[in-house]
Amino acid sequence: MKFKILLHLFLSLIFVTARGQKQQIKTAFKELRGGFPERALIAISNLDYKILNATDVEKADYFYIKGVSLQMIAERKTEKKTSLASAVKAYEDLLLTEKSTQIFKYSDVVKATLYDIKRKMVKDATRYSKDKNYLESASKFYEIYQLDTEDNIYLYYSALSYLNGKNYSLALKYFVELKKLNYSGKVTSYYAINKSSGKEDKFFSRKDRDESINLGTHEKLSAEMEDPKKENILKNITLIYLLTYSTDNAKQALMDLYVKNTEDRSFSLAELKLYIETKDYLTFKKILIERVAVNPNDAHLYHYLGIISSMLKNKEDMKSYFKKTLEINSSYQFADVEKLTSYSEAIKILNN
């Protein structure tokens, strides 16, 4: 008897709860149609922890209302600080729900919406960068990366924008992350013809390009490989260490960079000055001698050995190395190291 009473109470509670959920969703839709997304979110706020027990249709309705409301709020000009990422999360939850239930009420519309959102975010991030609003651009690119962490190119753009915006800590964090991911930096840009404009649009990923074709807005497939950026990642890590006076890290990064490309001279003067500033003459002389053994006809290396020898008050070695420099290249231009600093060289590299 007691069991029957408890069962009756339980079923009654489920019935009342279900009716309440339906009413809240109905109210939210009404507010949404009236153009009040904030009110719509309030109407479904009590469902946040109950939605797992709702019907399949109600779950889809809930995530749809949440996604549309957050998107409307984010896209208002007066709500610039509101992120579209939260709307995307709600839409993705909706797609997962409909995929698991096999009841496809909103999926087609939401897929098209997600595509438009990502395109808009990329456009905004690019515009901020062109306007030299680098920190806003970096934040936007990182939001895009968080939508799909397999699209590492957006993490690269975020790191680069933070570097240009002089937020060195976040720039370094993301460049190091890219290095750990062994990001190759090879970017394949995909192209398709925009049916409405007749012009060729560029896409950063095949997924984005294919979605636009499936939606019927674009046609014609093509792809083009761009220059690799892996070396740029190592250079930027080195650059940040120089700009932040992280001398030990900078020295190691410069060594790594030289090993990757012995012909690259972009950091050679910065490296020379860094060892002079830290008075680490013997260490750098040893490094230079090792490099000369591999590249015996490199005038730069003999020039730097001459400078370091002068710092060590070894005039005979200095004369010998400078003489060797001119033997290799009679028109060699000797650097005025008195006017150099590792920081000023880093700034020059950054500005170029």
mmCIF file of C-alpha atoms in Angstrom, residues 38-306:
data_model
loop_
_atom_site.group_PDB
_atom_site.id
_atom_site.type_symbol
_atom_site.label_atom_id
_atom_site.label_comp_id
_atom_site.label_asym_id
_atom_site.label_seq_id
_atom_site.Cartn_x
_atom_site.Cartn_y
_atom_site.Cartn_z
ATOM 1 C CA GLU A 38 17.365 38.009 -21.841
ATOM 2 C CA ARG A 39 13.815 37.214 -20.721
ATOM 3 C CA ALA A 40 13.899 33.972 -22.696
ATOM 4 C CA LEU A 41 17.026 32.896 -20.817
ATOM 5 C CA ILE A 42 15.399 33.757 -17.498
ATOM 6 C CA ALA A 43 12.346 31.686 -18.447
ATOM 7 C CA ILE A 44 14.461 28.545 -18.953
ATOM 8 C CA SER A 45 17.016 29.238 -16.210
ATOM 9 C CA ASN A 46 15.349 26.747 -13.834
ATOM 10 C CA LEU A 47 15.767 23.998 -16.438
ATOM 11 C CA ASP A 48 19.564 24.127 -16.407
ATOM 12 C CA TYR A 49 19.838 21.292 -13.880
ATOM 13 C CA LYS A 50 16.621 19.487 -14.886
ATOM 14 C CA ILE A 51 17.084 19.255 -18.631
ATOM 15 C CA LEU A 52 18.676 15.787 -18.566
ATOM 16 C CA ASN A 53 15.358 14.368 -17.383
ATOM 17 C CA ALA A 54 13.294 16.231 -19.982
ATOM 18 C CA THR A 55 11.856 14.685 -23.144
ATOM 19 C CA ASP A 56 14.017 14.548 -26.260
ATOM 20 C CA VAL A 57 12.017 17.310 -27.934
ATOM 21 C CA GLU A 58 12.204 19.539 -24.837
ATOM 22 C CA LYS A 59 15.972 19.080 -24.659
ATOM 23 C CA ALA A 60 16.295 20.234 -28.255
ATOM 24 C CA ASP A 61 13.952 23.188 -27.617
ATOM 25 C CA TYR A 62 15.958 24.168 -24.535
ATOM 26 C CA PHE A 63 19.327 24.202 -26.303
ATOM 27 C CA TYR A 64 17.826 25.964 -29.316
ATOM 28 C CA ILE A 65 16.350 28.743 -27.156
ATOM 29 C CA LYS A 66 19.605 29.072 -25.252
ATOM 30 C CA GLY A 67 21.711 29.224 -28.427
ATOM 31 C CA VAL A 68 19.505 31.747 -30.233
ATOM 32 C CA SER A 69 19.187 33.952 -27.130
ATOM 33 C CA LEU A 70 22.933 34.031 -26.481
ATOM 34 C CA GLN A 71 23.607 34.702 -30.153
ATOM 35 C CA MET A 72 21.142 37.609 -30.231
ATOM 36 C CA ILE A 73 22.710 39.137 -27.124
ATOM 37 C CA ALA A 74 26.256 38.693 -28.438
ATOM 38 C CA GLU A 75 25.486 40.264 -31.810
ATOM 39 C CA ARG A 76 23.971 43.417 -30.381
ATOM 40 C CA LYS A 77 26.318 46.379 -30.772
ATOM 41 C CA THR A 78 25.703 47.357 -27.162
ATOM 42 C CA GLU A 79 26.837 43.902 -26.029
ATOM 43 C CA LYS A 80 30.319 43.785 -27.572
ATOM 44 C CA LYS A 81 31.820 42.019 -24.556
ATOM 45 C CA THR A 82 29.438 39.071 -24.792
ATOM 46 C CA SER A 83 31.069 36.113 -26.492
ATOM 47 C CA LEU A 84 29.520 34.106 -29.295
ATOM 48 C CA ALA A 85 31.354 31.052 -27.939
ATOM 49 C CA SER A 86 28.626 30.409 -25.350
ATOM 50 C CA ALA A 87 25.994 30.422 -28.103
ATOM 51 C CA VAL A 88 28.093 28.000 -30.128
ATOM 52 C CA LYS A 89 28.344 25.677 -27.114
ATOM 53 C CA ALA A 90 24.546 25.598 -26.796
ATOM 54 C CA TYR A 91 24.168 24.866 -30.524
ATOM 55 C CA GLU A 92 26.721 22.066 -30.320
ATOM 56 C CA ASP A 93 24.833 20.545 -27.375
ATOM 57 C CA LEU A 94 21.683 20.692 -29.485
ATOM 58 C CA LEU A 95 23.349 18.866 -32.384
ATOM 59 C CA LEU A 96 24.631 16.159 -30.027
ATOM 60 C CA THR A 97 21.149 15.789 -28.525
ATOM 61 C CA GLU A 98 19.438 15.405 -31.893
ATOM 62 C CA LYS A 99 22.117 13.030 -33.113
ATOM 63 C CA SER A 100 21.618 10.760 -30.099
ATOM 64 C CA THR A 101 17.799 10.882 -30.279
ATOM 65 C CA GLN A 102 17.621 10.790 -34.100
ATOM 66 C CA ILE A 103 14.926 13.486 -33.915
ATOM 67 C CA PHE A 104 16.202 16.215 -36.232
ATOM 68 C CA LYS A 105 14.136 19.313 -35.575
ATOM 69 C CA TYR A 106 16.779 22.047 -35.679
ATOM 70 C CA SER A 107 19.989 20.420 -36.962
ATOM 71 C CA ASP A 108 19.951 21.796 -40.526
ATOM 72 C CA VAL A 109 19.266 25.350 -39.385
ATOM 73 C CA VAL A 110 21.838 25.168 -36.580
ATOM 74 C CA LYS A 111 24.590 23.810 -38.840
ATOM 75 C CA ALA A 112 24.088 26.746 -41.193
ATOM 76 C CA THR A 113 24.042 29.133 -38.224
ATOM 77 C CA LEU A 114 27.285 27.731 -36.800
ATOM 78 C CA TYR A 115 28.933 28.162 -40.177
ATOM 79 C CA ASP A 116 27.797 31.806 -40.347
ATOM 80 C CA ILE A 117 28.945 32.482 -36.771
ATOM 81 C CA LYS A 118 32.437 31.143 -37.410
ATOM 82 C CA ARG A 119 32.753 33.103 -40.641
ATOM 83 C CA LYS A 120 31.652 36.261 -38.832
ATOM 84 C CA MET A 121 34.121 35.683 -35.992
ATOM 85 C CA VAL A 122 36.981 35.181 -38.468
ATOM 86 C CA LYS A 123 35.937 38.332 -40.333
ATOM 87 C CA ASP A 124 35.800 40.343 -37.087
ATOM 88 C CA ALA A 125 39.172 39.026 -35.888
ATOM 89 C CA THR A 126 40.770 39.867 -39.244
ATOM 90 C CA ARG A 127 39.239 43.351 -39.243
ATOM 91 C CA TYR A 128 40.545 44.037 -35.718
ATOM 92 C CA SER A 129 44.012 42.981 -36.866
ATOM 93 C CA LYS A 130 43.896 45.275 -39.928
ATOM 94 C CA ASP A 131 42.819 48.138 -37.644
ATOM 95 C CA LYS A 132 45.828 47.297 -35.406
ATOM 96 C CA ASN A 133 43.504 46.428 -32.541
ATOM 97 C CA TYR A 134 45.702 43.405 -31.920
ATOM 98 C CA LEU A 135 44.511 42.402 -28.461
ATOM 99 C CA GLU A 136 40.872 42.250 -29.566
ATOM 100 C CA SER A 137 41.946 40.330 -32.659
ATOM 101 C CA ALA A 138 43.934 37.865 -30.542
ATOM 102 C CA SER A 139 40.995 37.278 -28.221
ATOM 103 C CA LYS A 140 38.658 36.625 -31.165
ATOM 104 C CA PHE A 141 41.060 34.222 -32.854
ATOM 105 C CA TYR A 142 41.440 32.296 -29.603
ATOM 106 C CA GLU A 143 37.650 32.033 -29.284
ATOM 107 C CA ILE A 144 37.538 30.573 -32.797
ATOM 108 C CA TYR A 145 40.284 28.112 -31.879
ATOM 109 C CA GLN A 146 38.298 26.974 -28.836
ATOM 110 C CA LEU A 147 35.353 26.115 -31.098
ATOM 111 C CA ASP A 148 37.514 23.496 -32.798
ATOM 112 C CA THR A 149 40.914 22.866 -31.190
ATOM 113 C CA GLU A 150 42.015 20.845 -34.215
ATOM 114 C CA ASP A 151 42.148 24.102 -36.193
ATOM 115 C CA ASN A 152 45.592 25.094 -34.865
ATOM 116 C CA ILE A 153 45.927 27.893 -37.399
ATOM 117 C CA TYR A 154 43.639 30.066 -35.237
ATOM 118 C CA LEU A 155 45.859 29.486 -32.195
ATOM 119 C CA TYR A 156 48.780 30.647 -34.346
ATOM 120 C CA TYR A 157 46.921 33.806 -35.398
ATOM 121 C CA SER A 158 45.969 34.453 -31.768
ATOM 122 C CA ALA A 159 49.585 34.121 -30.621
ATOM 123 C CA LEU A 160 50.787 36.372 -33.438
ATOM 124 C CA SER A 161 48.190 39.032 -32.591
ATOM 125 C CA TYR A 162 49.144 38.938 -28.903
ATOM 126 C CA LEU A 163 52.783 39.414 -29.933
ATOM 127 C CA ASN A 164 51.877 42.431 -32.088
ATOM 128 C CA GLY A 165 49.773 43.755 -29.210
ATOM 129 C CA LYS A 166 52.772 43.370 -26.846
ATOM 130 C CA ASN A 167 51.009 40.900 -24.566
ATOM 131 C CA TYR A 168 54.134 38.783 -24.447
ATOM 132 C CA SER A 169 52.996 36.382 -21.734
ATOM 133 C CA LEU A 170 49.972 35.096 -23.683
ATOM 134 C CA ALA A 171 51.855 35.191 -26.979
ATOM 135 C CA LEU A 172 54.614 33.035 -25.485
ATOM 136 C CA LYS A 173 52.102 30.664 -23.888
ATOM 137 C CA TYR A 174 50.368 29.983 -27.210
ATOM 138 C CA PHE A 175 53.568 29.758 -29.281
ATOM 139 C CA VAL A 176 54.991 27.239 -26.795
ATOM 140 C CA GLU A 177 51.715 25.315 -26.981
ATOM 141 C CA LEU A 178 52.010 25.220 -30.782
ATOM 142 C CA LYS A 179 55.578 23.974 -30.466
ATOM 143 C CA LYS A 180 54.448 21.189 -28.103
ATOM 144 C CA LEU A 181 51.709 20.251 -30.565
ATOM 145 C CA ASN A 182 54.481 19.979 -33.174
ATOM 146 C CA TYR A 183 52.433 22.318 -35.315
ATOM 147 C CA SER A 184 53.885 22.117 -38.796
ATOM 148 C CA GLY A 185 52.547 25.511 -39.765
ATOM 149 C CA LYS A 186 51.692 24.312 -43.240
ATOM 150 C CA VAL A 187 48.437 26.037 -44.045
ATOM 151 C CA THR A 188 46.225 24.803 -46.844
ATOM 152 C CA SER A 189 43.792 27.486 -47.925
ATOM 153 C CA TYR A 190 40.662 26.230 -49.646
ATOM 154 C CA TYR A 191 38.705 28.166 -52.246
ATOM 155 C CA ALA A 192 35.184 28.083 -53.638
ATOM 156 C CA ILE A 193 33.100 30.374 -55.842
ATOM 157 C CA ASN A 194 30.470 32.430 -54.031
ATOM 158 C CA LYS A 195 27.263 31.931 -56.047
ATOM 159 C CA SER A 196 25.780 35.296 -55.093
ATOM 160 C CA SER A 197 28.858 37.435 -55.862
ATOM 161 C CA GLY A 198 30.584 35.235 -58.427
ATOM 162 C CA LYS A 199 33.879 35.843 -56.616
ATOM 163 C CA GLU A 200 36.288 33.305 -55.176
ATOM 164 C CA ASP A 201 36.153 33.083 -51.373
ATOM 165 C CA LYS A 202 39.041 31.817 -49.251
ATOM 166 C CA PHE A 203 38.495 29.333 -46.410
ATOM 167 C CA PHE A 204 40.971 28.406 -43.680
ATOM 168 C CA SER A 205 39.834 24.785 -43.460
ATOM 169 C CA ARG A 206 38.339 22.118 -45.700
ATOM 170 C CA LYS A 207 35.518 21.680 -43.184
ATOM 171 C CA ASP A 208 34.419 25.317 -43.579
ATOM 172 C CA ARG A 209 34.678 25.145 -47.370
ATOM 173 C CA ASP A 210 32.735 21.881 -47.612
ATOM 174 C CA GLU A 211 29.985 23.183 -45.320
ATOM 175 C CA SER A 212 29.451 26.209 -47.564
ATOM 176 C CA ILE A 213 29.223 23.935 -50.609
ATOM 177 C CA ASN A 214 26.762 21.621 -48.857
ATOM 178 C CA LEU A 215 24.642 24.637 -47.939
ATOM 179 C CA GLY A 216 24.522 25.596 -51.614
ATOM 180 C CA THR A 217 26.127 29.029 -51.221
ATOM 181 C CA HIS A 218 29.368 28.082 -53.006
ATOM 182 C CA GLU A 219 30.650 25.872 -55.808
ATOM 183 C CA LYS A 220 33.914 24.717 -57.438
ATOM 184 C CA LEU A 221 36.706 23.184 -55.365
ATOM 185 C CA SER A 222 40.361 24.091 -55.259
ATOM 186 C CA ALA A 223 43.172 24.262 -52.730
ATOM 187 C CA GLU A 224 46.524 25.993 -52.462
ATOM 188 C CA MET A 225 49.428 25.293 -50.110
ATOM 189 C CA GLU A 226 50.897 28.324 -48.357
ATOM 190 C CA ASP A 227 54.331 28.870 -46.788
ATOM 191 C CA PRO A 228 55.117 26.896 -43.627
ATOM 192 C CA LYS A 229 55.134 28.781 -40.327
ATOM 193 C CA LYS A 230 56.959 26.336 -38.037
ATOM 194 C CA GLU A 231 60.164 28.359 -38.268
ATOM 195 C CA ASN A 232 58.175 31.493 -37.432
ATOM 196 C CA ILE A 233 57.006 29.856 -34.210
ATOM 197 C CA LEU A 234 60.606 29.232 -33.089
ATOM 198 C CA LYS A 235 61.595 32.761 -34.115
ATOM 199 C CA ASN A 236 58.727 34.322 -32.200
ATOM 200 C CA ILE A 237 59.500 32.312 -29.056
ATOM 201 C CA THR A 238 63.106 33.530 -29.308
ATOM 202 C CA LEU A 239 61.950 37.084 -29.933
ATOM 203 C CA ILE A 240 59.718 37.133 -26.853
ATOM 204 C CA TYR A 241 62.518 35.844 -24.626
ATOM 205 C CA LEU A 242 64.740 38.675 -25.896
ATOM 206 C CA LEU A 243 62.031 41.293 -25.415
ATOM 207 C CA THR A 244 61.338 40.125 -21.860
ATOM 208 C CA TYR A 245 65.032 39.854 -20.886
ATOM 209 C CA SER A 246 64.717 36.128 -20.228
ATOM 210 C CA THR A 247 68.394 35.621 -21.043
ATOM 211 C CA ASP A 248 68.871 31.908 -20.315
ATOM 212 C CA ASN A 249 65.758 30.957 -22.272
ATOM 213 C CA ALA A 250 66.768 33.315 -25.072
ATOM 214 C CA LYS A 251 70.212 31.720 -25.357
ATOM 215 C CA GLN A 252 68.734 28.229 -25.615
ATOM 216 C CA ALA A 253 66.116 29.376 -28.128
ATOM 217 C CA LEU A 254 68.822 31.027 -30.253
ATOM 218 C CA MET A 255 70.799 27.776 -30.238
ATOM 219 C CA ASP A 256 67.706 25.827 -31.349
ATOM 220 C CA LEU A 257 67.002 28.363 -34.069
ATOM 221 C CA TYR A 258 70.546 28.194 -35.428
ATOM 222 C CA VAL A 259 70.415 24.397 -35.574
ATOM 223 C CA LYS A 260 67.177 24.603 -37.579
ATOM 224 C CA ASN A 261 68.630 27.018 -40.134
ATOM 225 C CA THR A 262 72.352 27.819 -40.123
ATOM 226 C CA GLU A 263 71.907 30.253 -43.038
ATOM 227 C CA ASP A 264 69.426 32.512 -41.234
ATOM 228 C CA ARG A 265 71.115 35.717 -40.011
ATOM 229 C CA SER A 266 68.049 37.501 -38.663
ATOM 230 C CA PHE A 267 68.995 36.906 -35.003
ATOM 231 C CA SER A 268 72.796 36.791 -35.288
ATOM 232 C CA LEU A 269 73.471 40.331 -34.015
ATOM 233 C CA ALA A 270 70.934 39.942 -31.213
ATOM 234 C CA GLU A 271 72.667 36.727 -30.135
ATOM 235 C CA LEU A 272 76.096 38.373 -30.237
ATOM 236 C CA LYS A 273 74.958 41.309 -28.137
ATOM 237 C CA LEU A 274 73.130 39.072 -25.647
ATOM 238 C CA TYR A 275 76.346 37.219 -24.803
ATOM 239 C CA ILE A 276 78.254 40.504 -24.585
ATOM 240 C CA GLU A 277 75.616 42.013 -22.265
ATOM 241 C CA THR A 278 75.772 38.984 -19.980
ATOM 242 C CA LYS A 279 79.601 38.946 -20.215
ATOM 243 C CA ASP A 280 79.399 35.274 -21.128
ATOM 244 C CA TYR A 281 82.314 35.578 -23.551
ATOM 245 C CA LEU A 282 83.934 32.165 -23.146
ATOM 246 C CA THR A 283 80.658 30.296 -23.660
ATOM 247 C CA PHE A 284 79.909 32.168 -26.874
ATOM 248 C CA LYS A 285 83.476 31.744 -28.142
ATOM 249 C CA LYS A 286 83.141 27.996 -27.657
ATOM 250 C CA ILE A 287 79.801 28.027 -29.531
ATOM 251 C CA LEU A 288 81.300 30.056 -32.399
ATOM 252 C CA ILE A 289 84.310 27.749 -32.736
ATOM 253 C CA GLU A 290 81.939 24.754 -32.962
ATOM 254 C CA ARG A 291 79.985 26.545 -35.683
ATOM 255 C CA VAL A 292 83.148 27.446 -37.606
ATOM 256 C CA ALA A 293 84.099 23.763 -37.653
ATOM 257 C CA VAL A 294 80.857 23.073 -39.524
ATOM 258 C CA ASN A 295 80.888 26.248 -41.678
ATOM 259 C CA PRO A 296 84.572 27.209 -42.197
ATOM 260 C CA ASN A 297 83.782 29.821 -44.866
ATOM 261 C CA ASP A 298 81.275 31.838 -42.840
ATOM 262 C CA ALA A 299 82.634 35.388 -42.536
ATOM 263 C CA HIS A 300 80.059 36.309 -39.889
ATOM 264 C CA LEU A 301 81.357 33.666 -37.496
ATOM 265 C CA TYR A 302 84.969 34.916 -37.762
ATOM 266 C CA HIS A 303 83.780 38.493 -37.322
ATOM 267 C CA TYR A 304 81.975 37.571 -34.105
ATOM 268 C CA LEU A 305 84.989 35.567 -32.898
ATOM 269 C CA GLY A 306 87.076 38.700 -33.420
#
